[in-house]
mmCIF file of C-alpha atoms in Angstrom:
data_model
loop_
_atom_site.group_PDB
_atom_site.id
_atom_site.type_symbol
_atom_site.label_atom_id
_atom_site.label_comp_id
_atom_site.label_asym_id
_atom_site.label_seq_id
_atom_site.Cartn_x
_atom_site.Cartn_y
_atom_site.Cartn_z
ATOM 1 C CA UNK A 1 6.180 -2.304 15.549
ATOM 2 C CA UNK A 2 3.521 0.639 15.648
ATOM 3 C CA UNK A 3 2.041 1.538 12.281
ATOM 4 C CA UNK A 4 3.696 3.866 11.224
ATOM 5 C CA UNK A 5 7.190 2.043 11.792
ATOM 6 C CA UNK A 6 5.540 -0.847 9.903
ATOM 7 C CA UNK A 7 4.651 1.735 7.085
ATOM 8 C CA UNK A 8 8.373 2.870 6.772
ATOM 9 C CA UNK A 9 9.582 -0.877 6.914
ATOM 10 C CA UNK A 10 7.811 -1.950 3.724
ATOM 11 C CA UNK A 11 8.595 1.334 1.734
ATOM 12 C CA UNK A 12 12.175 0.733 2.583
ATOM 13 C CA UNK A 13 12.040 -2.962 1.814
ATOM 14 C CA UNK A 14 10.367 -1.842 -1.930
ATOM 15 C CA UNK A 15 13.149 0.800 -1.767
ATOM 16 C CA UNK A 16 16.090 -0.928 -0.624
ATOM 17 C CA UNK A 17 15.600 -4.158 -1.952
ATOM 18 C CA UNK A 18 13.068 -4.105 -5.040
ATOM 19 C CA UNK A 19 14.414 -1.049 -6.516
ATOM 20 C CA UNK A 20 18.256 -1.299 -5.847
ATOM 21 C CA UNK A 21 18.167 -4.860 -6.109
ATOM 22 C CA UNK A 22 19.973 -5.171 -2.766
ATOM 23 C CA UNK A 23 18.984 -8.467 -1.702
ATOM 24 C CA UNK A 24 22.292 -8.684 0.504
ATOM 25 C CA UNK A 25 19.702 -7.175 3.250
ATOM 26 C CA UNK A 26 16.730 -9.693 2.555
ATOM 27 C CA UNK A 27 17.929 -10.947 6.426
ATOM 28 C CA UNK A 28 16.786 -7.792 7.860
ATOM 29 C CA UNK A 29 13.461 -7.690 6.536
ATOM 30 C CA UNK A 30 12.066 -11.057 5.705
ATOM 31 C CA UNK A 31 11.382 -13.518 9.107
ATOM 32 C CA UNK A 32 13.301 -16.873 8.852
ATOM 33 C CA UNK A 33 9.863 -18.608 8.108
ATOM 34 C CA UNK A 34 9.262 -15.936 5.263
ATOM 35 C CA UNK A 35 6.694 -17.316 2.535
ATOM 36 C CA UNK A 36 6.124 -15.499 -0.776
ATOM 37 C CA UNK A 37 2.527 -16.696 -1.947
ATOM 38 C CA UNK A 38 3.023 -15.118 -5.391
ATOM 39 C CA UNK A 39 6.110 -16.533 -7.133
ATOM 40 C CA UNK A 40 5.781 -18.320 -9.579
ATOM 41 C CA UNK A 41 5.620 -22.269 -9.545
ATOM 42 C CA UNK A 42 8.653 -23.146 -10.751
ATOM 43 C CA UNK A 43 10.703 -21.332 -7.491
ATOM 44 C CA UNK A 44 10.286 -22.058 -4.231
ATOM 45 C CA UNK A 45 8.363 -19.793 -2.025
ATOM 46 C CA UNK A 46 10.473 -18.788 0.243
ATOM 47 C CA UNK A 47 13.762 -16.016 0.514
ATOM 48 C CA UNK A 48 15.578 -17.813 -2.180
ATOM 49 C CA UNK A 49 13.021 -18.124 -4.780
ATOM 50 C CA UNK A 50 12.400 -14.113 -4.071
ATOM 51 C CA UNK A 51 16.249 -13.515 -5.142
ATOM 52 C CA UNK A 52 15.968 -15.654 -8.243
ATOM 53 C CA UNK A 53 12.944 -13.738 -9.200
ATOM 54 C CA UNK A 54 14.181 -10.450 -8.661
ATOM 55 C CA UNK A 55 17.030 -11.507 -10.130
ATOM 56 C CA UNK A 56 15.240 -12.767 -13.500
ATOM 57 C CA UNK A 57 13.247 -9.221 -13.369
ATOM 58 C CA UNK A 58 16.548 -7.099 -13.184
ATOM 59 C CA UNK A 59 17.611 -9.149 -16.256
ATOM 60 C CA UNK A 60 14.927 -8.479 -18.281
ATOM 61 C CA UNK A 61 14.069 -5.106 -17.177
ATOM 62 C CA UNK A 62 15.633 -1.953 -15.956
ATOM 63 C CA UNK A 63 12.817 -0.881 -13.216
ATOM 64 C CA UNK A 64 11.593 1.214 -10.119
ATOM 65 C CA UNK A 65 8.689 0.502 -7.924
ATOM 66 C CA UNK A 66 6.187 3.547 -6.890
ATOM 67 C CA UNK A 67 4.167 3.151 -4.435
ATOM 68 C CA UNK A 68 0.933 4.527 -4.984
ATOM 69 C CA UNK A 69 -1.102 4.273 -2.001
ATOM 70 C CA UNK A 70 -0.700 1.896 1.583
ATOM 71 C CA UNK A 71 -2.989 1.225 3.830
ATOM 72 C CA UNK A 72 -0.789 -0.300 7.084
ATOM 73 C CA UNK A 73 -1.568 -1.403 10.722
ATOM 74 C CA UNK A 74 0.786 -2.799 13.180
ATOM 75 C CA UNK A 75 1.319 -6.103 11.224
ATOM 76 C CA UNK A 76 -0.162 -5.708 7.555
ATOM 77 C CA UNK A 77 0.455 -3.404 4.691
ATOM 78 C CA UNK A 78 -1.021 -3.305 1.350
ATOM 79 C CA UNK A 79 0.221 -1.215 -1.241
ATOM 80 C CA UNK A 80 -1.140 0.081 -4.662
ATOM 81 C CA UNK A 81 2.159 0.027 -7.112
ATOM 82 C CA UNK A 82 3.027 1.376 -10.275
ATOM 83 C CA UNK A 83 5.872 -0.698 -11.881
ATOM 84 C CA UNK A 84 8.107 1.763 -14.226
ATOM 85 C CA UNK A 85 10.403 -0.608 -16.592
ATOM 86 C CA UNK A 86 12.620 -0.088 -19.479
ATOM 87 C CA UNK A 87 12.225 -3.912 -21.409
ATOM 88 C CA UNK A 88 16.475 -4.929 -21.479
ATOM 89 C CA UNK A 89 16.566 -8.398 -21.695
ATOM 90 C CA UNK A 90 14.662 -11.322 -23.060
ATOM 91 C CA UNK A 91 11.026 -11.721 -21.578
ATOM 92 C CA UNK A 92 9.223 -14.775 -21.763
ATOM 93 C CA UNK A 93 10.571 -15.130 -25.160
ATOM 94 C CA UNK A 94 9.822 -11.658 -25.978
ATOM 95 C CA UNK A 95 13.009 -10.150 -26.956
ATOM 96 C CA UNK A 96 14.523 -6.762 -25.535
ATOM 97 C CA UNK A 97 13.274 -3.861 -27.410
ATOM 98 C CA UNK A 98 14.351 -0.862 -24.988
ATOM 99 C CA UNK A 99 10.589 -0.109 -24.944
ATOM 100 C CA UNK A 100 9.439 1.776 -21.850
ATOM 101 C CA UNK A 101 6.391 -0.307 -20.357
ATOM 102 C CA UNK A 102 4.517 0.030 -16.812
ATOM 103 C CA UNK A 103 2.234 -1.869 -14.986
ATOM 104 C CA UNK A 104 0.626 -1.705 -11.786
ATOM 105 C CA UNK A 105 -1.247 -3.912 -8.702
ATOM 106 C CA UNK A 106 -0.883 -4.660 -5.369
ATOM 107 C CA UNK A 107 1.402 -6.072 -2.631
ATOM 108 C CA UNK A 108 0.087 -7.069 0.615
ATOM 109 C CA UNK A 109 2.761 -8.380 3.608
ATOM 110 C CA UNK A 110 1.995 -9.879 6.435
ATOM 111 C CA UNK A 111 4.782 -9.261 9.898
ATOM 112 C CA UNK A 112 5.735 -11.286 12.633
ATOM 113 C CA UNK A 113 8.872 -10.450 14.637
ATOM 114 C CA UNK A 114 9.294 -7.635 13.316
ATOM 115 C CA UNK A 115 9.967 -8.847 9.806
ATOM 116 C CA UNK A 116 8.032 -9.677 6.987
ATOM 117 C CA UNK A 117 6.241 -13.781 7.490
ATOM 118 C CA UNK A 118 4.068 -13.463 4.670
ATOM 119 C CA UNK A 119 3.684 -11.368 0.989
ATOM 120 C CA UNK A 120 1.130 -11.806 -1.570
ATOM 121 C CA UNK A 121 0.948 -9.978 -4.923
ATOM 122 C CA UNK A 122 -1.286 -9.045 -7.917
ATOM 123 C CA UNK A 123 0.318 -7.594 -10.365
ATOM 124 C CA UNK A 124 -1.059 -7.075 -13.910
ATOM 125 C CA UNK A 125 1.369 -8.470 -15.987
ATOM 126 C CA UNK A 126 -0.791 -8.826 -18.807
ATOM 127 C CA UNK A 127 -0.871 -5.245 -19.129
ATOM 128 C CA UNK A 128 2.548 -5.577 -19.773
ATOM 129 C CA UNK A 129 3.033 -8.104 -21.863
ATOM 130 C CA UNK A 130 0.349 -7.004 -24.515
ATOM 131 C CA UNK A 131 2.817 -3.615 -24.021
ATOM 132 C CA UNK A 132 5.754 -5.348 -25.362
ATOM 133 C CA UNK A 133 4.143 -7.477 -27.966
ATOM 134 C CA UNK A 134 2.380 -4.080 -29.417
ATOM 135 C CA UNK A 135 5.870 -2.647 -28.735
ATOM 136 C CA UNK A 136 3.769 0.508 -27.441
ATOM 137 C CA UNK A 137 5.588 2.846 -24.523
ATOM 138 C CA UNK A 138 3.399 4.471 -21.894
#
C-alpha cells in the first residue's frame, strides 16, 4: 500500500470497526499474525481478545472515535484520538450514570500484507475515570 491508501485503511478500520462495532470485518483488516500490544492482561493479544474488548467497551459505553491528527507512511500510522462516550453500563465497578465523558491518546499500527500485524495504544483512561467518579461531563 502507498501512504495514502494506508491512511484511508486505518480511518476506515477506526470507522468501520471501532465506531460501528463491526468486528464481522476484523478479517479484512487485521493480518492472521495480528498482535494488539495494548489489551489488557487478562485477554489475549491477538483478534479475539480485540473483540472481547471492544465488546466490554460497547457495554459500558455508548462511543465514537475522532481522529485528531495521523501521521502515516507506507506501513505505520499513528493517530492522535479523541474518545467521545456516553457512560451506559457498569465500569470497573463504577456504575452507569449516562454522564458524557471523553478522553483522548494515541494509536499507532504497524502493516504487513496489507493488513494491520501490529497496534499499540495510549490512551488516558485516567482522565476518564476521575470523569466518572466526579460524575463531571465535558
Amino acid at each position: 500500500m502507498n501512504t495514502d491508501q494506508t491512511r484511508k485503511f486505518i480511518t476506515d478500520f477506526i470507522e468501520e470497526v471501532w465506531n460501528q462495532q463491526q468486528t464481522d470485518k476484523l478479517g479484512e483488516y487485521l493480518h492472521s499474525a495480528y498482535i494488539d500490544h495494548s489489551l489488557p492482561a487478562y485477554l489475549t493479544p491477538d483478534h479475539l481478545g480485540l473483540i472481547k474488548w471492544i465488546q466490554a467497551l460497547s457495554r459500558s459505553f455508548s462511543h465514537q472515535t475522532i481522529i485528531e491528527d495521523q501521521v502515516t507512511e507506507e506501513n505505520k500510522s499513528i493517530v492522535k484520538i479523541q474518545m467521545r462516550m456516553i457512560h451506559i453500563g457498569e465500569w470497573r465497578g463504577i456504575q452507569p450514570q449516562g454522564a458524557q465523558v471523553s478522553t483522548g491518546g494515541y494509536r499507532f499500527y504497524r502493516l504487513a500484507d496489507g493488513k494491520i500485524r501490529e497496534h499499540w495504544a495510549e490512551i488516558n483512561g485516567a482522565v476518564l475515570e476521575n470523569q466518572l467518579t466526579r460524575g463531571r461531563t465535558s
